[in-house]
Amino acid sequence: MVMFMIKGELYKLLRSKSIKVLFILLLVLNNLQIIYVNYQNIYGDINTGKRKILKIIEGPISQQKYDWLVNYHNTMLEQVNNGNYNTKNKSKNTFSGYVFGDEQISNNLLEDYEYTINYHSSIKNKITILDENIKKTQNSKWKKENIMLKKRLKNRNLSYYYDYTLINNFMNQDFQYLLSLIFCIILVIKLFIYEKQKQTDLYFYISRKQIKKIFISKILMILLFTFISSLLLLIESYLIYYFLGMKNGLFQPLYALSHFMYEPYNISIFFYIVCNYFFRLVGCLSFSYLFLFLCHFLNKEYKGFFIAILIIYISIQLYNNNLLSIISFSSLNDSIYNQKIFMSSLLFSFIILNLNFFTYFLFKRRYYVSIN
Amino acid sequence: MNIYINDLSKYYKNKKALDHITLHLSSGIYGLIGPNGAGKTTFLSILCGLIKNDSGTIEIDEVKFLSDDFYHVFGYVPQSPALYVDLTCNEFLEYICALKSIDKNQIDHTLKLVNLYDQKYIKIKKLSGGMKQRLSIAQAIINDPQILLLDEPTTGLDPIERLRLKNLLRNLSKNKIIIISTHIIQDMDHLAKSLIFFKNGQLLDFKSPQELILSLKQFFYETIVSKNDLQKYIETYHVSSIVPINDDYKIKFFSHKDELFPHCKEINLEDIYLYYYGDVYDKR
């Protein structure tokens, strides 16, 4: 019977034209936003030139590739210093068509390449510092942390070089999570407020003993649809980035990215993205359950939209001002550094559980107080 | 099956919605009559457990009414068909079956009963008003409830759909208690076993249509008046019908006083409605 109830809730959402149209709109918005953000990284002679150089140097690192890049950069730099370049007409024997452009590209790529080559020695230095800390510190907790960090940093090495510009942009793609949140809130409006507005919730209250199952099936639907929608948005983002050129490097270690240099967890970039997705999903669901709690007091869809927009706006403002540090789990980066992932998850699971309990209590009693 | 309602009251803040209602209902169709705000929906909502009464008791076959235990004996058709318009009839009834914890093999039988079997896989939004109303009835009867409550089911239906609905209810009424709330009293003609009159939350009367006609006939008069006098009669009496005859009018009206006019030979349910609620509409 619960399966039929879930099937009913599923049909309600799948058959709803507004839900389908909204989701397509969110996919289009996501698409446009990615293209807008990456416009400067895709089009133009500089990017064409960069891609040509990357074709030569990407892949397993080698002295030969490094020497080629250093030589090429020096050649371009020399020409720039001699004033032997033209910014108006394209010059032959360059990748981007411009000497100055090639000098800039090779300079940036050389910095990245050197980071990859020198990573092992940088980590060695870090381990030396950690060793000193372990010896000197009297604080047993710090000592323990430093030993653990040393253990994790040991034996790290980078043997492949890839350009991570698009991967970085993909990882910082927060807009899709905002879209997921909007979709999640629309689901709550559709499954709870809309039923009140159309008075179809009457059937729940007549069926009496089934209310708990109805509530659970609705909660499951929110969970399932939010999961699927955010996954589809993530896949869409990945595919767009793939077509924009993000073809390699996803399975490289996370520390291959310079801002994750001393990242204590030995995970791949791909795994980080998956973790980030799940943590943001929890954040998204937390907000929707908070909103669900407020739904009890709303009986018109437009009021729901208004309140939802207000909540999202306030939350973003608070988050930007670090006032919502409690949701630090939503940024995996911060959480990993603070090593509070599991604590925050537990805390939030507890809050959500309690919130759902109260919401269920209100849901169960709603009709008694609102009729007439 | 019998329902015993004793001293039932309900208040919304300080407003009395139901005032000490006592009724005994056995199998058959009952018309719950009253203007808007009379307490009809509140009464039905209490019966099917949607809202709680403040005082009084409801007993079903002499067992005290506990909504959680008796929910399966009730079928409720809300005032305006509350349906999931994006679903097909079949999907909607499947969902209702799940809510009522019954097997979904009842769907075909129920759809045939309400004459919607051919529309089984059609989306609800494509159905006519009458079909939606029948589907609303289908969701209420799918678990074969012993008590069927219908809140203004005929509102917005054309005459043919009304007739179809009446026939359907007549067929369903065997061994069931059906309570139909309405302010369109003609709908109860040749259908209801008894009529329950509500006014301002109070029970005014509870009799069969025949008993009502017999007992109230004495208050109705008819006469022929000229066009010039017509307005005077309308202002003085509660006129229930005006029929033009050449240049004059044959009027039917009621009065609690003994009038010097001939009594009506026949009165109908509309006249009875006017008898009970004429003053309500006068005030408006």
PDB file of N, CA, C and O in Angstrom, chain A residues 62-94:
ATOM      1  N   SER A  62      57.242  15.220 -18.007  1.00  0.00           N
ATOM      2  CA  SER A  62      58.578  14.776 -18.445  1.00  0.00           C
ATOM      3  C   SER A  62      59.500  15.979 -18.546  1.00  0.00           C
ATOM      4  O   SER A  62      59.036  17.118 -18.713  1.00  0.00           O
ATOM      5  N   GLN A  63      60.766  15.715 -18.426  1.00  0.00           N
ATOM      6  CA  GLN A  63      61.774  16.774 -18.522  1.00  0.00           C
ATOM      7  C   GLN A  63      61.729  17.410 -19.907  1.00  0.00           C
ATOM      8  O   GLN A  63      61.848  18.620 -20.057  1.00  0.00           O
ATOM      9  N   GLN A  64      61.474  16.564 -20.900  1.00  0.00           N
ATOM     10  CA  GLN A  64      61.426  17.010 -22.295  1.00  0.00           C
ATOM     11  C   GLN A  64      60.328  18.071 -22.494  1.00  0.00           C
ATOM     12  O   GLN A  64      60.547  19.122 -23.084  1.00  0.00           O
ATOM     13  N   LYS A  65      59.146  17.779 -21.936  1.00  0.00           N
ATOM     14  CA  LYS A  65      58.007  18.710 -22.062  1.00  0.00           C
ATOM     15  C   LYS A  65      58.299  20.011 -21.319  1.00  0.00           C
ATOM     16  O   LYS A  65      57.999  21.104 -21.801  1.00  0.00           O
ATOM     17  N   TYR A  66      58.904  19.839 -20.132  1.00  0.00           N
ATOM     18  CA  TYR A  66      59.216  21.017 -19.315  1.00  0.00           C
ATOM     19  C   TYR A  66      60.224  21.905 -20.044  1.00  0.00           C
ATOM     20  O   TYR A  66      60.036  23.127 -20.128  1.00  0.00           O
ATOM     21  N   ASP A  67      61.259  21.257 -20.593  1.00  0.00           N
ATOM     22  CA  ASP A  67      62.287  22.027 -21.317  1.00  0.00           C
ATOM     23  C   ASP A  67      61.680  22.758 -22.507  1.00  0.00           C
ATOM     24  O   ASP A  67      61.986  23.910 -22.772  1.00  0.00           O
ATOM     25  N   TRP A  68      60.794  22.050 -23.194  1.00  0.00           N
ATOM     26  CA  TRP A  68      60.146  22.672 -24.361  1.00  0.00           C
ATOM     27  C   TRP A  68      59.366  23.927 -23.927  1.00  0.00           C
ATOM     28  O   TRP A  68      59.463  24.978 -24.556  1.00  0.00           O
ATOM     29  N   LEU A  69      58.623  23.796 -22.823  1.00  0.00           N
ATOM     30  CA  LEU A  69      57.796  24.911 -22.342  1.00  0.00           C
ATOM     31  C   LEU A  69      58.670  26.086 -21.901  1.00  0.00           C
ATOM     32  O   LEU A  69      58.383  27.248 -22.211  1.00  0.00           O
ATOM     33  N   VAL A  70      59.798  25.747 -21.182  1.00  0.00           N
ATOM     34  CA  VAL A  70      60.708  26.802 -20.714  1.00  0.00           C
ATOM     35  C   VAL A  70      61.319  27.521 -21.922  1.00  0.00           C
ATOM     36  O   VAL A  70      61.328  28.759 -21.987  1.00  0.00           O
ATOM     37  N   ASN A  71      61.754  26.744 -22.882  1.00  0.00           N
ATOM     38  CA  ASN A  71      62.364  27.332 -24.076  1.00  0.00           C
ATOM     39  C   ASN A  71      61.380  28.210 -24.842  1.00  0.00           C
ATOM     40  O   ASN A  71      61.707  29.316 -25.263  1.00  0.00           O
ATOM     41  N   TYR A  72      60.183  27.664 -24.994  1.00  0.00           N
ATOM     42  CA  TYR A  72      59.177  28.417 -25.744  1.00  0.00           C
ATOM     43  C   TYR A  72      58.854  29.730 -25.033  1.00  0.00           C
ATOM     44  O   TYR A  72      58.778  30.789 -25.671  1.00  0.00           O
ATOM     45  N   HIS A  73      58.717  29.629 -23.703  1.00  0.00           N
ATOM     46  CA  HIS A  73      58.405  30.837 -22.922  1.00  0.00           C
ATOM     47  C   HIS A  73      59.534  31.853 -23.038  1.00  0.00           C
ATOM     48  O   HIS A  73      59.306  33.054 -23.238  1.00  0.00           O
ATOM     49  N   ASN A  74      60.779  31.360 -22.931  1.00  0.00           N
ATOM     50  CA  ASN A  74      61.935  32.269 -23.021  1.00  0.00           C
ATOM     51  C   ASN A  74      62.001  32.941 -24.392  1.00  0.00           C
ATOM     52  O   ASN A  74      62.285  34.134 -24.493  1.00  0.00           O
ATOM     53  N   THR A  75      61.722  32.161 -25.433  1.00  0.00           N
ATOM     54  CA  THR A  75      61.733  32.719 -26.796  1.00  0.00           C
ATOM     55  C   THR A  75      60.717  33.844 -26.922  1.00  0.00           C
ATOM     56  O   THR A  75      60.999  34.927 -27.440  1.00  0.00           O
ATOM     57  N   MET A  76      59.492  33.558 -26.409  1.00  0.00           N
ATOM     58  CA  MET A  76      58.424  34.553 -26.501  1.00  0.00           C
ATOM     59  C   MET A  76      58.756  35.784 -25.656  1.00  0.00           C
ATOM     60  O   MET A  76      58.530  36.918 -26.073  1.00  0.00           O
ATOM     61  N   LEU A  77      59.332  35.517 -24.473  1.00  0.00           N
ATOM     62  CA  LEU A  77      59.663  36.610 -23.548  1.00  0.00           C
ATOM     63  C   LEU A  77      60.721  37.523 -24.171  1.00  0.00           C
ATOM     64  O   LEU A  77      60.642  38.757 -24.070  1.00  0.00           O
ATOM     65  N   GLU A  78      61.674  36.865 -24.818  1.00  0.00           N
ATOM     66  CA  GLU A  78      62.745  37.624 -25.458  1.00  0.00           C
ATOM     67  C   GLU A  78      62.173  38.550 -26.539  1.00  0.00           C
ATOM     68  O   GLU A  78      62.523  39.730 -26.627  1.00  0.00           O
ATOM     69  N   GLN A  79      61.267  37.976 -27.318  1.00  0.00           N
ATOM     70  CA  GLN A  79      60.653  38.775 -28.395  1.00  0.00           C
ATOM     71  C   GLN A  79      59.849  39.940 -27.825  1.00  0.00           C
ATOM     72  O   GLN A  79      59.861  41.039 -28.362  1.00  0.00           O
ATOM     73  N   VAL A  80      59.183  39.677 -26.716  1.00  0.00           N
ATOM     74  CA  VAL A  80      58.383  40.739 -26.067  1.00  0.00           C
ATOM     75  C   VAL A  80      59.323  41.827 -25.546  1.00  0.00           C
ATOM     76  O   VAL A  80      59.083  43.023 -25.737  1.00  0.00           O
ATOM     77  N   ASN A  81      60.405  41.381 -24.875  1.00  0.00           N
ATOM     78  CA  ASN A  81      61.347  42.351 -24.309  1.00  0.00           C
ATOM     79  C   ASN A  81      62.024  43.195 -25.399  1.00  0.00           C
ATOM     80  O   ASN A  81      62.325  44.367 -25.188  1.00  0.00           O
ATOM     81  N   ASN A  82      62.200  42.557 -26.574  1.00  0.00           N
ATOM     82  CA  ASN A  82      62.813  43.295 -27.690  1.00  0.00           C
ATOM     83  C   ASN A  82      61.795  44.144 -28.443  1.00  0.00           C
ATOM     84  O   ASN A  82      62.116  44.837 -29.386  1.00  0.00           O
ATOM     85  N   GLY A  83      60.597  44.045 -27.994  1.00  0.00           N
ATOM     86  CA  GLY A  83      59.529  44.809 -28.663  1.00  0.00           C
ATOM     87  C   GLY A  83      59.195  44.243 -30.030  1.00  0.00           C
ATOM     88  O   GLY A  83      58.576  44.896 -30.866  1.00  0.00           O
ATOM     89  N   ASN A  84      59.577  42.988 -30.216  1.00  0.00           N
ATOM     90  CA  ASN A  84      59.395  42.360 -31.516  1.00  0.00           C
ATOM     91  C   ASN A  84      58.028  41.659 -31.593  1.00  0.00           C
ATOM     92  O   ASN A  84      57.938  40.444 -31.760  1.00  0.00           O
ATOM     93  N   TYR A  85      56.992  42.415 -31.371  1.00  0.00           N
ATOM     94  CA  TYR A  85      55.654  41.799 -31.455  1.00  0.00           C
ATOM     95  C   TYR A  85      54.645  42.809 -31.967  1.00  0.00           C
ATOM     96  O   TYR A  85      54.862  44.020 -31.909  1.00  0.00           O
ATOM     97  N   ASN A  86      53.567  42.300 -32.474  1.00  0.00           N
ATOM     98  CA  ASN A  86      52.522  43.139 -33.052  1.00  0.00           C
ATOM     99  C   ASN A  86      51.176  42.716 -32.467  1.00  0.00           C
ATOM    100  O   ASN A  86      50.817  41.546 -32.528  1.00  0.00           O
ATOM    101  N   THR A  87      50.487  43.672 -31.898  1.00  0.00           N
ATOM    102  CA  THR A  87      49.200  43.322 -31.264  1.00  0.00           C
ATOM    103  C   THR A  87      48.040  43.450 -32.247  1.00  0.00           C
ATOM    104  O   THR A  87      46.916  43.103 -31.915  1.00  0.00           O
ATOM    105  N   LYS A  88      48.337  43.997 -33.431  1.00  0.00           N
ATOM    106  CA  LYS A  88      47.239  44.188 -34.396  1.00  0.00           C
ATOM    107  C   LYS A  88      47.179  43.065 -35.420  1.00  0.00           C
ATOM    108  O   LYS A  88      46.118  42.542 -35.735  1.00  0.00           O
ATOM    109  N   ASN A  89      48.347  42.724 -35.946  1.00  0.00           N
ATOM    110  CA  ASN A  89      48.376  41.670 -36.971  1.00  0.00           C
ATOM    111  C   ASN A  89      48.894  40.367 -36.366  1.00  0.00           C
ATOM    112  O   ASN A  89      49.775  40.377 -35.496  1.00  0.00           O
ATOM    113  N   LYS A  90      48.354  39.295 -36.870  1.00  0.00           N
ATOM    114  CA  LYS A  90      48.760  37.989 -36.354  1.00  0.00           C
ATOM    115  C   LYS A  90      50.160  37.628 -36.843  1.00  0.00           C
ATOM    116  O   LYS A  90      50.506  37.904 -37.993  1.00  0.00           O
ATOM    117  N   SER A  91      50.960  37.023 -35.967  1.00  0.00           N
ATOM    118  CA  SER A  91      52.295  36.608 -36.392  1.00  0.00           C
ATOM    119  C   SER A  91      52.330  35.092 -36.556  1.00  0.00           C
ATOM    120  O   SER A  91      51.655  34.356 -35.816  1.00  0.00           O
ATOM    121  N   LYS A  92      53.109  34.666 -37.517  1.00  0.00           N
ATOM    122  CA  LYS A  92      53.258  33.234 -37.756  1.00  0.00           C
ATOM    123  C   LYS A  92      54.141  32.643 -36.646  1.00  0.00           C
ATOM    124  O   LYS A  92      54.736  33.362 -35.858  1.00  0.00           O
ATOM    125  N   ASN A  93      54.221  31.355 -36.611  1.00  0.00           N
ATOM    126  CA  ASN A  93      55.055  30.637 -35.629  1.00  0.00           C
ATOM    127  C   ASN A  93      54.618  30.869 -34.182  1.00  0.00           C
ATOM    128  O   ASN A  93      55.422  30.754 -33.262  1.00  0.00           O
ATOM    129  N   THR A  94      53.379  31.257 -33.989  1.00  0.00           N
ATOM    130  CA  THR A  94      52.836  31.364 -32.622  1.00  0.00           C
ATOM    131  C   THR A  94      51.561  30.533 -32.574  1.00  0.00           C
ATOM    132  O   THR A  94      50.954  30.262 -33.612  1.00  0.00           O
TER     133      THR A  94
END
